[in-house]
Each structure stands twice: as structure tokens, then as C-alpha cells.
CSV table of C-alpha atoms and ligand atoms in Angstrom, one decimal:
chain,number,residue,atom,x,y,z
H,194,MET,CA,55.1,54.2,-39.8
H,195,LEU,CA,52.5,51.4,-39.9
H,196,GLU,CA,52.9,51.3,-43.7
H,197,ALA,CA,56.6,50.5,-43.2
H,198,GLN,CA,55.8,47.8,-40.7
H,199,LEU,CA,53.3,46.2,-43.1
H,200,GLU,CA,55.8,46.2,-46.0
H,201,GLU,CA,58.4,44.7,-43.7
H,202,LEU,CA,56.0,42.1,-42.5
H,203,ARG,CA,55.1,41.2,-46.1
H,204,ARG,CA,58.8,40.9,-47.2
H,205,THR,CA,60.0,38.9,-44.2
H,206,THR,CA,57.0,36.5,-44.1
H,207,LEU,CA,57.1,35.8,-47.8
H,208,ALA,CA,60.8,35.0,-47.4
H,209,ARG,CA,60.1,32.7,-44.5
H,210,PHE,CA,57.3,30.9,-46.4
H,211,ALA,CA,59.6,30.5,-49.3
H,212,SER,CA,62.4,28.9,-47.2
H,213,ALA,CA,60.1,26.8,-45.0
H,214,PHE,CA,61.5,23.3,-45.0
H,215,SER,CA,58.6,21.4,-43.4
H,216,GLN,CA,54.9,21.8,-42.8
H,217,GLU,CA,55.5,22.5,-39.1
H,218,ASN,CA,58.0,25.1,-40.0
H,219,LEU,CA,55.6,26.8,-42.4
H,220,GLU,CA,52.9,26.7,-39.7
H,221,GLU,CA,55.1,28.4,-37.2
H,222,ALA,CA,55.8,31.2,-39.6
H,223,ARG,CA,52.0,31.6,-40.3
H,224,VAL,CA,51.2,31.8,-36.6
H,225,GLU,CA,53.8,34.4,-36.0
H,226,ALA,CA,52.6,36.6,-38.9
H,227,LEU,CA,48.9,35.8,-39.2
H,228,GLY,CA,47.9,34.2,-35.9
H,229,ARG,CA,45.5,35.7,-33.4
H,230,LYS,CA,48.4,37.3,-31.5
H,231,GLY,CA,50.6,37.6,-34.5
H,232,THR,CA,52.3,40.7,-36.0
H,233,LEU,CA,49.4,41.5,-38.4
H,234,ALA,CA,46.9,41.3,-35.5
H,235,GLN,CA,49.1,43.8,-33.5
H,236,ILE,CA,49.3,46.2,-36.5
H,237,SER,CA,45.5,45.9,-36.9
H,238,LYS,CA,45.1,47.0,-33.3
H,239,GLU,CA,47.2,50.1,-33.9
H,240,PHE,CA,45.3,50.7,-37.2
H,241,GLY,CA,42.0,50.9,-35.1
H,242,LYS,CA,43.4,53.8,-33.2
H,243,LEU,CA,44.1,56.0,-36.3
H,244,PRO,CA,41.9,58.9,-37.2
H,245,PRO,CA,39.4,57.9,-39.9
H,246,GLU,CA,41.0,59.9,-42.7
H,247,GLN,CA,44.3,58.0,-42.4
H,248,ARG,CA,42.6,54.6,-42.4
H,249,ALA,CA,41.3,54.5,-46.0
H,250,SER,CA,44.7,54.1,-47.8
H,251,LEU,CA,46.3,52.1,-45.0
H,252,GLY,CA,43.3,49.7,-44.9
H,253,LYS,CA,43.8,48.8,-48.5
H,254,LEU,CA,47.5,48.0,-47.8
H,255,LEU,CA,46.6,45.9,-44.8
H,256,ASN,CA,44.1,43.8,-46.8
H,257,SER,CA,46.5,43.3,-49.6
H,258,VAL,CA,49.4,42.2,-47.3
H,259,LYS,CA,46.9,39.8,-45.6
H,260,GLN,CA,45.7,38.3,-48.9
H,261,ASP,CA,49.3,38.0,-50.2
H,262,LEU,CA,50.5,36.1,-47.2
H,263,GLU,CA,47.4,33.9,-47.0
H,264,SER,CA,47.5,32.9,-50.6
H,265,GLU,CA,51.3,32.2,-50.5
H,266,TYR,CA,50.8,30.2,-47.3
H,267,GLU,CA,48.0,28.1,-49.0
H,268,ALA,CA,50.2,27.6,-52.1
H,269,LYS,CA,53.2,26.4,-50.0
H,270,LYS,CA,51.0,24.2,-47.9
H,271,HIS,CA,49.5,22.5,-51.0
H,272,LYS,CA,53.0,21.9,-52.3
H,273,PHE,CA,54.0,20.1,-49.0
H,274,GLU,CA,50.8,18.0,-49.2
H,275,GLN,CA,51.5,17.0,-52.8
H,276,GLU,CA,55.0,16.0,-51.9
H,277,GLN,CA,53.8,13.9,-49.0
H,278,LEU,CA,51.2,12.2,-51.1
H,279,ALA,CA,53.8,11.4,-53.8
H,280,ALA,CA,56.2,9.9,-51.2
H,281,ARG,CA,53.4,7.8,-49.8
H,282,LEU,CA,52.4,6.5,-53.3
H,283,GLU,CA,56.0,5.7,-53.9
H,284,ARG,CA,56.2,3.7,-50.7
H,285,GLU,CA,52.9,1.9,-50.8
H,286,TRP,CA,52.6,0.8,-54.4
H,287,LEU,CA,51.1,-2.6,-55.1
H,288,ASP,CA,51.7,-4.7,-58.2
H,289,VAL,CA,48.3,-6.0,-59.0
H,290,THR,CA,49.7,-8.1,-61.8
H,291,LEU,CA,51.6,-10.3,-59.3
H,292,PRO,CA,50.3,-13.9,-59.1
H,293,ALA,CA,48.0,-14.4,-56.1
H,294,PRO,CA,49.2,-16.8,-53.3
H,295,GLY,CA,47.9,-20.3,-54.0
H,296,VAL,CA,44.7,-21.5,-52.4
H,297,ARG,CA,45.5,-24.2,-49.9
H,298,PRO,CA,42.9,-27.0,-50.3
H,299,GLY,CA,41.5,-28.6,-47.1
H,300,SER,CA,41.5,-32.3,-46.4
H,301,LEU,CA,39.0,-34.7,-45.0
H,302,HIS,CA,39.2,-35.3,-41.2
H,303,PRO,CA,40.7,-38.8,-40.4
H,304,ILE,CA,37.3,-39.8,-38.8
H,305,THR,CA,35.4,-38.7,-42.0
H,306,GLN,CA,37.9,-40.7,-44.1
H,307,ILE,CA,37.5,-43.9,-42.1
H,308,GLN,CA,33.8,-43.5,-41.9
H,309,ALA,CA,33.5,-43.2,-45.7
H,310,GLU,CA,35.6,-46.3,-46.1
H,311,ILE,CA,33.5,-48.3,-43.7
H,312,GLU,CA,30.3,-47.0,-45.4
H,313,ASP,CA,31.7,-48.2,-48.8
H,314,LEU,CA,32.5,-51.5,-47.4
H,315,PHE,CA,29.1,-52.1,-45.8
H,316,THR,CA,27.1,-50.8,-48.7
H,317,SER,CA,28.9,-53.2,-50.9
H,318,LEU,CA,27.6,-56.0,-48.5
H,319,GLY,CA,24.0,-54.8,-48.8
H,320,PHE,CA,23.8,-52.6,-45.7
H,321,ALA,CA,21.9,-49.3,-45.7
H,322,VAL,CA,23.5,-46.2,-44.0
H,323,LEU,CA,21.0,-44.6,-41.5
H,324,ASP,CA,21.1,-41.4,-39.6
H,325,GLY,CA,19.6,-40.6,-36.3
H,326,PRO,CA,19.1,-37.5,-34.1
H,327,GLU,CA,21.8,-36.5,-31.6
H,328,VAL,CA,19.1,-35.3,-29.2
H,329,GLU,CA,17.3,-38.5,-28.3
H,330,THR,CA,14.4,-39.6,-26.1
H,331,GLU,CA,15.1,-41.7,-23.1
H,332,GLU,CA,12.9,-44.4,-24.7
H,333,HIS,CA,15.2,-44.8,-27.8
H,334,ASN,CA,18.4,-44.4,-25.9
H,335,PHE,CA,17.6,-46.7,-23.0
H,336,ASP,CA,14.1,-48.3,-22.6
H,337,ALA,CA,13.8,-49.8,-26.1
H,338,LEU,CA,17.3,-51.2,-25.7
H,339,ASN,CA,16.3,-53.3,-22.7
H,340,ILE,CA,17.7,-50.9,-20.2
H,341,PRO,CA,14.8,-50.2,-17.8
H,342,PRO,CA,14.7,-47.0,-15.6
H,343,THR,CA,16.4,-48.5,-12.6
H,344,HIS,CA,18.9,-50.7,-14.5
H,345,PRO,CA,22.5,-50.3,-13.3
H,346,ALA,CA,23.6,-50.3,-16.9
H,347,ARG,CA,22.5,-46.7,-17.2
H,348,ASP,CA,25.4,-45.8,-15.0
H,349,MET,CA,27.8,-47.3,-17.6
H,350,GLN,CA,27.2,-44.3,-19.8
H,351,ASP,CA,27.2,-41.0,-18.0
H,352,THR,CA,24.5,-39.0,-19.6
H,353,PHE,CA,24.0,-35.4,-20.5
H,354,TRP,CA,20.4,-34.7,-19.6
H,355,LEU,CA,18.4,-31.8,-21.1
H,356,THR,CA,16.0,-29.8,-19.1
H,357,ASN,CA,13.0,-31.1,-21.3
H,358,GLY,CA,13.7,-34.7,-20.2
H,359,HIS,CA,15.5,-35.6,-23.5
H,360,LEU,CA,19.2,-36.4,-23.6
H,361,LEU,CA,22.3,-36.2,-25.8
H,362,ARG,CA,22.5,-39.8,-27.1
H,363,THR,CA,25.2,-41.7,-25.3
H,364,HIS,CA,25.7,-44.2,-28.2
H,365,THR,CA,24.5,-44.9,-31.7
H,366,SER,CA,22.4,-47.9,-30.6
H,367,PRO,CA,19.1,-45.9,-30.6
H,368,VAL,CA,19.4,-45.9,-34.4
H,369,GLN,CA,19.0,-49.7,-34.3
H,370,VAL,CA,15.6,-49.1,-32.8
H,371,ARG,CA,14.7,-46.4,-35.4
H,372,GLY,CA,16.0,-48.7,-38.1
H,373,MET,CA,13.9,-51.8,-37.0
H,374,ARG,CA,10.8,-49.7,-36.7
H,375,ALA,CA,11.2,-47.9,-40.0
H,376,LEU,CA,12.4,-50.8,-42.2
H,377,GLY,CA,11.4,-54.0,-40.5
H,378,PRO,CA,13.1,-57.4,-41.2
H,379,PRO,CA,15.2,-58.6,-42.9
H,380,LEU,CA,17.4,-55.7,-42.2
H,381,ARG,CA,21.1,-54.7,-42.7
H,382,MET,CA,22.1,-51.2,-41.5
H,383,ILE,CA,24.9,-49.2,-40.3
H,384,ALA,CA,24.6,-45.8,-38.5
H,385,PRO,CA,27.7,-43.6,-38.0
H,386,GLY,CA,27.4,-40.6,-35.7
H,387,ARG,CA,28.4,-38.4,-32.9
H,388,VAL,CA,27.7,-39.4,-29.3
H,389,PHE,CA,28.2,-37.7,-26.0
H,390,ARG,CA,29.1,-38.8,-22.5
H,391,ASN,CA,29.6,-36.8,-19.3
H,392,GLU,CA,33.0,-38.3,-18.5
H,393,GLU,CA,36.6,-37.4,-17.6
H,394,VAL,CA,38.7,-36.6,-20.7
H,395,ASP,CA,42.1,-38.3,-21.0
H,396,ALA,CA,44.3,-39.8,-23.8
H,397,SER,CA,41.6,-42.3,-24.8
H,398,HIS,CA,38.4,-40.8,-23.6
H,399,GLU,CA,36.5,-37.8,-25.0
H,400,HIS,CA,33.1,-36.4,-23.9
H,401,THR,CA,32.2,-36.1,-27.6
H,402,PHE,CA,33.2,-38.9,-30.0
H,403,TYR,CA,32.1,-41.0,-32.9
H,404,GLN,CA,30.6,-44.4,-33.1
H,405,LEU,CA,29.4,-46.6,-35.9
H,406,GLU,CA,26.5,-48.9,-35.2
H,407,GLY,CA,25.9,-52.0,-37.2
H,408,MET,CA,22.9,-54.3,-37.3
H,409,MET,CA,21.8,-57.3,-39.3
H,410,VAL,CA,18.5,-59.1,-38.7
H,411,ASP,CA,17.5,-62.1,-40.8
H,412,ARG,CA,16.5,-65.7,-40.3
H,413,ASN,CA,19.1,-67.8,-38.5
H,414,VAL,CA,21.7,-65.1,-37.9
H,415,SER,CA,24.3,-66.5,-35.6
H,416,VAL,CA,27.6,-65.6,-33.9
H,417,ALA,CA,29.4,-67.1,-37.0
H,418,ASN,CA,27.8,-64.4,-39.1
H,419,LEU,CA,28.9,-61.8,-36.6
H,420,ILE,CA,32.5,-62.9,-36.6
H,421,TYR,CA,32.6,-63.1,-40.4
H,422,PHE,CA,31.4,-59.4,-40.7
H,423,MET,CA,33.8,-58.2,-37.9
H,424,LYS,CA,36.8,-59.8,-39.6
H,425,THR,CA,35.8,-58.4,-43.0
H,426,LEU,CA,35.5,-55.0,-41.5
H,427,LEU,CA,38.9,-55.1,-39.7
H,428,SER,CA,40.8,-56.4,-42.7
H,429,GLY,CA,39.1,-53.8,-45.0
H,430,ILE,CA,40.2,-51.0,-42.7
H,431,PHE,CA,43.6,-51.9,-41.5
H,432,HIS,CA,45.0,-53.6,-44.6
H,433,ARG,CA,47.2,-55.7,-42.4
H,434,ASP,CA,47.2,-58.4,-39.9
H,435,VAL,CA,45.5,-57.2,-36.7
H,436,VAL,CA,45.5,-59.4,-33.6
H,437,VAL,CA,42.0,-59.5,-32.1
H,438,ARG,CA,40.5,-61.1,-29.1
H,439,LEU,CA,36.9,-61.7,-28.2
H,440,ARG,CA,35.9,-61.5,-24.6
H,441,PRO,CA,32.5,-62.0,-23.0
H,442,GLY,CA,31.0,-58.5,-22.5
H,443,TYR,CA,27.8,-57.4,-20.9
H,444,PHE,CA,25.4,-55.1,-22.7
H,445,PRO,CA,21.7,-55.4,-21.9
H,446,PHE,CA,20.7,-55.2,-25.6
H,447,VAL,CA,22.7,-58.2,-26.7
H,448,GLU,CA,22.8,-61.9,-25.5
H,449,PRO,CA,25.4,-63.2,-25.7
H,450,GLY,CA,27.5,-60.1,-25.7
H,451,PHE,CA,31.2,-59.7,-26.6
H,452,GLU,CA,34.0,-57.2,-26.5
H,453,LEU,CA,36.2,-57.3,-29.5
H,454,ASP,CA,39.6,-55.9,-28.7
H,455,ILE,CA,42.5,-55.3,-31.0
H,456,GLN,CA,46.1,-55.4,-30.0
H,457,CYS,CA,47.2,-51.8,-29.6
H,458,LEU,CA,48.6,-50.5,-32.9
H,459,ILE,CA,50.2,-47.5,-31.3
H,460,CYS,CA,52.6,-49.5,-29.1
H,461,GLY,CA,52.3,-53.0,-30.8
H,462,GLY,CA,51.0,-54.5,-27.5
H,463,SER,CA,53.8,-53.4,-25.2
H,464,GLY,CA,51.7,-50.9,-23.3
H,465,CYS,CA,51.1,-47.1,-23.7
H,466,ALA,CA,48.8,-44.3,-22.6
H,467,VAL,CA,46.2,-45.2,-25.2
H,468,CYS,CA,45.8,-48.8,-24.2
H,469,LYS,CA,46.3,-47.9,-20.5
H,470,GLN,CA,49.5,-50.1,-20.5
H,471,SER,CA,47.3,-53.2,-21.2
H,472,GLY,CA,48.4,-53.8,-24.8
H,473,TRP,CA,44.8,-54.0,-25.9
H,474,VAL,CA,42.3,-51.5,-27.1
H,475,GLU,CA,38.5,-52.0,-26.7
H,476,LEU,CA,37.2,-51.3,-30.1
H,477,MET,CA,34.0,-53.0,-30.9
H,478,PRO,CA,31.4,-54.4,-28.5
H,479,CYS,CA,29.0,-56.7,-30.2
H,480,GLY,CA,26.6,-59.6,-29.8
H,481,LEU,CA,23.4,-61.2,-30.8
H,482,VAL,CA,20.4,-58.8,-30.5
H,483,HIS,CA,18.4,-59.4,-27.3
H,484,PRO,CA,14.9,-60.8,-28.0
H,485,ASN,CA,13.4,-57.8,-26.0
H,486,VAL,CA,15.2,-55.4,-28.3
H,487,LEU,CA,13.8,-57.1,-31.4
H,488,ARG,CA,10.4,-57.0,-29.8
H,489,SER,CA,10.6,-53.3,-29.1
H,490,GLY,CA,11.6,-52.8,-32.7
H,491,GLY,CA,8.4,-54.6,-33.7
H,492,ILE,CA,10.2,-57.8,-34.8
H,493,ASP,CA,9.2,-61.3,-33.7
H,494,PRO,CA,12.2,-62.9,-32.0
H,495,ASP,CA,10.9,-66.4,-32.7
H,496,GLU,CA,11.1,-65.8,-36.4
H,497,TRP,CA,14.1,-63.5,-36.7
H,498,SER,CA,17.5,-63.1,-35.1
H,499,GLY,CA,20.3,-60.6,-35.5
H,500,PHE,CA,23.7,-59.3,-34.5
H,501,ALA,CA,24.7,-55.8,-33.6
H,502,PHE,CA,28.0,-54.0,-33.0
H,503,GLY,CA,29.0,-50.5,-31.8
H,504,LEU,CA,32.3,-49.5,-33.2
H,505,GLY,CA,34.4,-46.8,-31.6
H,506,LEU,CA,35.0,-44.8,-34.8
H,507,THR,CA,37.2,-42.2,-33.1
H,508,ARG,CA,39.4,-44.9,-31.6
H,509,MET,CA,39.5,-46.7,-34.9
H,510,ALA,CA,40.9,-43.6,-36.6
H,511,MET,CA,43.5,-43.3,-33.9
H,512,MET,CA,44.7,-46.9,-34.4
H,513,ARG,CA,44.7,-46.5,-38.1
H,514,TYR,CA,46.7,-43.3,-38.2
H,515,GLY,CA,48.9,-43.9,-35.1
H,516,ILE,CA,47.4,-40.9,-33.1
H,517,ASP,CA,48.3,-41.3,-29.5
H,518,ASP,CA,46.0,-38.7,-27.9
H,519,ILE,CA,42.2,-38.5,-28.6
H,520,ARG,CA,42.2,-34.8,-27.6
H,521,GLN,CA,44.0,-34.0,-30.9
H,522,MET,CA,41.1,-35.4,-32.9
H,523,GLN,CA,38.8,-32.5,-32.3
H,524,GLY,CA,41.2,-29.9,-31.1
H,525,GLY,CA,41.0,-28.0,-34.4
H,526,ASP,CA,44.8,-27.6,-34.7
H,527,LEU,CA,45.5,-27.2,-38.4
H,528,ARG,CA,49.1,-28.4,-38.0
H,529,PHE,CA,47.6,-31.7,-36.9
H,530,LEU,CA,44.8,-31.8,-39.4
H,531,THR,CA,46.9,-31.0,-42.5
H,532,GLN,CA,48.8,-34.3,-42.0
H,533,PHE,CA,45.9,-36.3,-43.3
G,162,LIG,C1,28.3,-49.0,-26.5
G,162,LIG,O1,28.2,-47.7,-26.6
G,162,LIG,C2,27.3,-49.9,-27.1
G,162,LIG,N1,26.1,-49.2,-27.5
G,162,LIG,C3,27.9,-50.7,-28.2
G,162,LIG,C4,27.2,-51.9,-28.6
G,162,LIG,C5,26.4,-51.8,-29.8
G,162,LIG,C6,27.3,-53.1,-28.0
G,162,LIG,C7,25.7,-52.9,-30.2
G,162,LIG,C8,26.6,-54.2,-28.4
G,162,LIG,C9,25.9,-54.1,-29.6
G,162,LIG,P1,30.6,-48.8,-25.2
G,162,LIG,O2,30.1,-48.0,-24.1
G,162,LIG,O3,31.6,-49.9,-24.8
G,162,LIG,O4,29.4,-49.6,-25.9
G,162,LIG,O5,31.2,-48.0,-26.4
G,162,LIG,C10,31.5,-48.5,-27.6
G,162,LIG,C11,32.9,-48.0,-28.1
G,162,LIG,O6,32.9,-46.6,-28.1
G,162,LIG,C12,34.0,-48.5,-27.2
G,162,LIG,O7,34.5,-49.7,-27.5
G,162,LIG,C13,35.1,-47.4,-27.5
G,162,LIG,O8,35.8,-47.8,-28.7
G,162,LIG,C14,34.2,-46.2,-27.8
G,162,LIG,N2,34.2,-45.3,-26.7
G,162,LIG,C15,33.5,-45.5,-25.5
G,162,LIG,N3,33.7,-44.4,-24.7
G,162,LIG,C16,34.5,-43.6,-25.3
G,162,LIG,C17,35.1,-42.3,-25.0
G,162,LIG,N4,34.8,-41.7,-23.9
G,162,LIG,N5,35.9,-41.7,-25.9
G,162,LIG,C18,36.2,-42.3,-27.1
G,162,LIG,N6,35.7,-43.5,-27.5
G,162,LIG,C19,34.8,-44.1,-26.6
């Protein structure tokens, strides 16, 4: 009786394994035949109830059915896995001989480009290019520039103070002081760099922007020398006629002081957000170095005189490339940057 059931189980299960059309279907057949509650388990239960003398021969049969079914199951399962792998390989092949996508070269930021041009221009006129720290002392940023502690001019530049009493430099002018002290007169230097101000950001104002400081100290330096260098600089950069105006301007570190404005190159002078509808853009404050500043740089103002200017490099780049919002300059948007 049990023998017949075992043979029947072997025959029907082998047939089901053979006709299984998917891995799930194969698994169902296995559970029905070989699972914990499957047919073979039920037959085994009955087998346990038999008297010992009947068990020997039936036991052999039971084992052989079990082995047959398990090995057939494994063989069929392996076949499905091989088929799946082959299908995946067919789907996911990769031609490693295809040419790689081209490497897209980067480009120099417009501020870097204009800075490099100004450096070339000034080095050809005998100026040294100096660097200074972005974290400055109050002495270099203010005191040595004739801006004493209580002077209202400190309010002109909203300062980021550090907890150790130092500050983020609000302009590149402290490099004048470092230059005078390190090199002494006669002196020709420029100092490009990043500066920081705690102020409201709009189309023409950033909290972090670039300036380029210039200074020349020699015997008998006058406003005529200053104007000559300013004109040389502007024609070198813009390669076209630029309308400029010089206004009196107040900076404690120069006397007399001027504001050099250029007619807005974004709107041609008719008024826009960059020039705040005035038609003019403040680009380059300048003047003759104040005697107190020469003195704090260790230079005798009775023997030497000089001019200095502080160019808004970020704004210069905006004028040069027709960029109408300063926030784009350091926004990091590649669609903007790849245009240059
Ligand atoms: C100064 O910083 C003086 N140290 C410049 C100077 C140097 C005067 C030497 C005389 C002699 P001012 O605060 O005006 O000056 O800034 C100089 C230039 O930086 C401005 O003309 C403008 O072009 C630019 N600038 C000022 N504030 C901002 C800002 N928030 N965002 C972008 N550019 C600015």
C-alpha cells in the first residue's frame, strides 16, 4: 500500500518537475511533495507505525524516492538559474570598446580672468603683486589706515568680528600697510583678494566680494600720476571708450580722496538695477595716501608721497561681461560659469 503511494509520488512529482514553467511553479511542486507537511512527510508518518520487519525494505524505497526527487529538483532549479543569468547577461552587456564621453574642460572664473589681466598690466608697469591674510587684525584693517577706534568711518564698512578680536578684512587696504612695512619706499604694489562685509545682498552688493588694491609711493607722486594709472588701467581692461567721472570722496586713509565712477556698461547710462537707476557705477575709490598712513607704514611723509586705489574687482568683471546681478558671480551655477 505505502509502496504504491511512494511510486505514485515519484512518478507524478518527477512529471511536475519536468513540466515546471517557472521557478515559483517548481517550488510549489517541491513543497507539495517534499515540504514539512507534504506527501512524503505524511507517508513517513505512516511508515513509523509499521512493524519493524516491514520497515527495512520500505525504508530503502522511501530514501530512494526522496533522493530522486531532491536531485531532480536541484537539477531543474539550476537550469532556471542558468537561464536567468543568461537573460541578464544578454540584457546588461556593455561594449567596453566604445569611445568614452569627452572630458569637459573647465574655464577660468570671470573674476580670475580679469584679475590675471590687471596683474599682467601692472607687473609690466613695475608693480609687485602682494597677498595678505583674509583674517586681519583691527590694527591693519583700521588703526594703521588712520581710522581710530571711535571714528565714524568704521561704520562705512560693516564688519564681521571674530570672537578672538580679529576680523574678516573689510577691504584690501590692510595689504598697503603690510606692503609698506615689508618693502619700504619707493614702492609699487597691487593686492587682489577676497573681502567680507556684513551687509544686505542685492543686485550690486555681496557680503563676500573681490577688490584689488593698488599703491605707489615715490618722490613727488601727485594726482596727475594717479589719473594716468587709472586711465591706463581702464583702457587696458575695457578695450573701448569708457566714460568716467571723478568725484571728491571721503576715505580717512587718503587726502585728497576721489570716487572714480564709470558710466554703467550694462544699461549705457540710462539706468538699471546694477547702477541703481543712476547711470553710474562706483568702481574705484582712490586718492593720495594720507601722511598718517605713510607714517604707520614706516615711511616719512616729508620725503615720500603716494597714491592708492581700491578697485571693486567683482563689479569690474560684471561691467566687462555685462552681468546684471552680482549674486550670479559666486552662485556656482555651471550654466552661468560655462559661458566664460
Ligand atoms: C574701500 O573699500 C577702500 N578701501 C578703497 C580705497 C582704497 C579708497 C585705497 C582709497 C584708497 P569702498 O568701500 O568704496 O572703499 O569699496 C571699494 C569698491 O568695492 C567699491 O567701489 C565697489 O566697487 C566695491 N564694493 C564695495 N562694497 C561692495 C559690495 N558689497 N559688493 C560688491 N562690491 C562692493
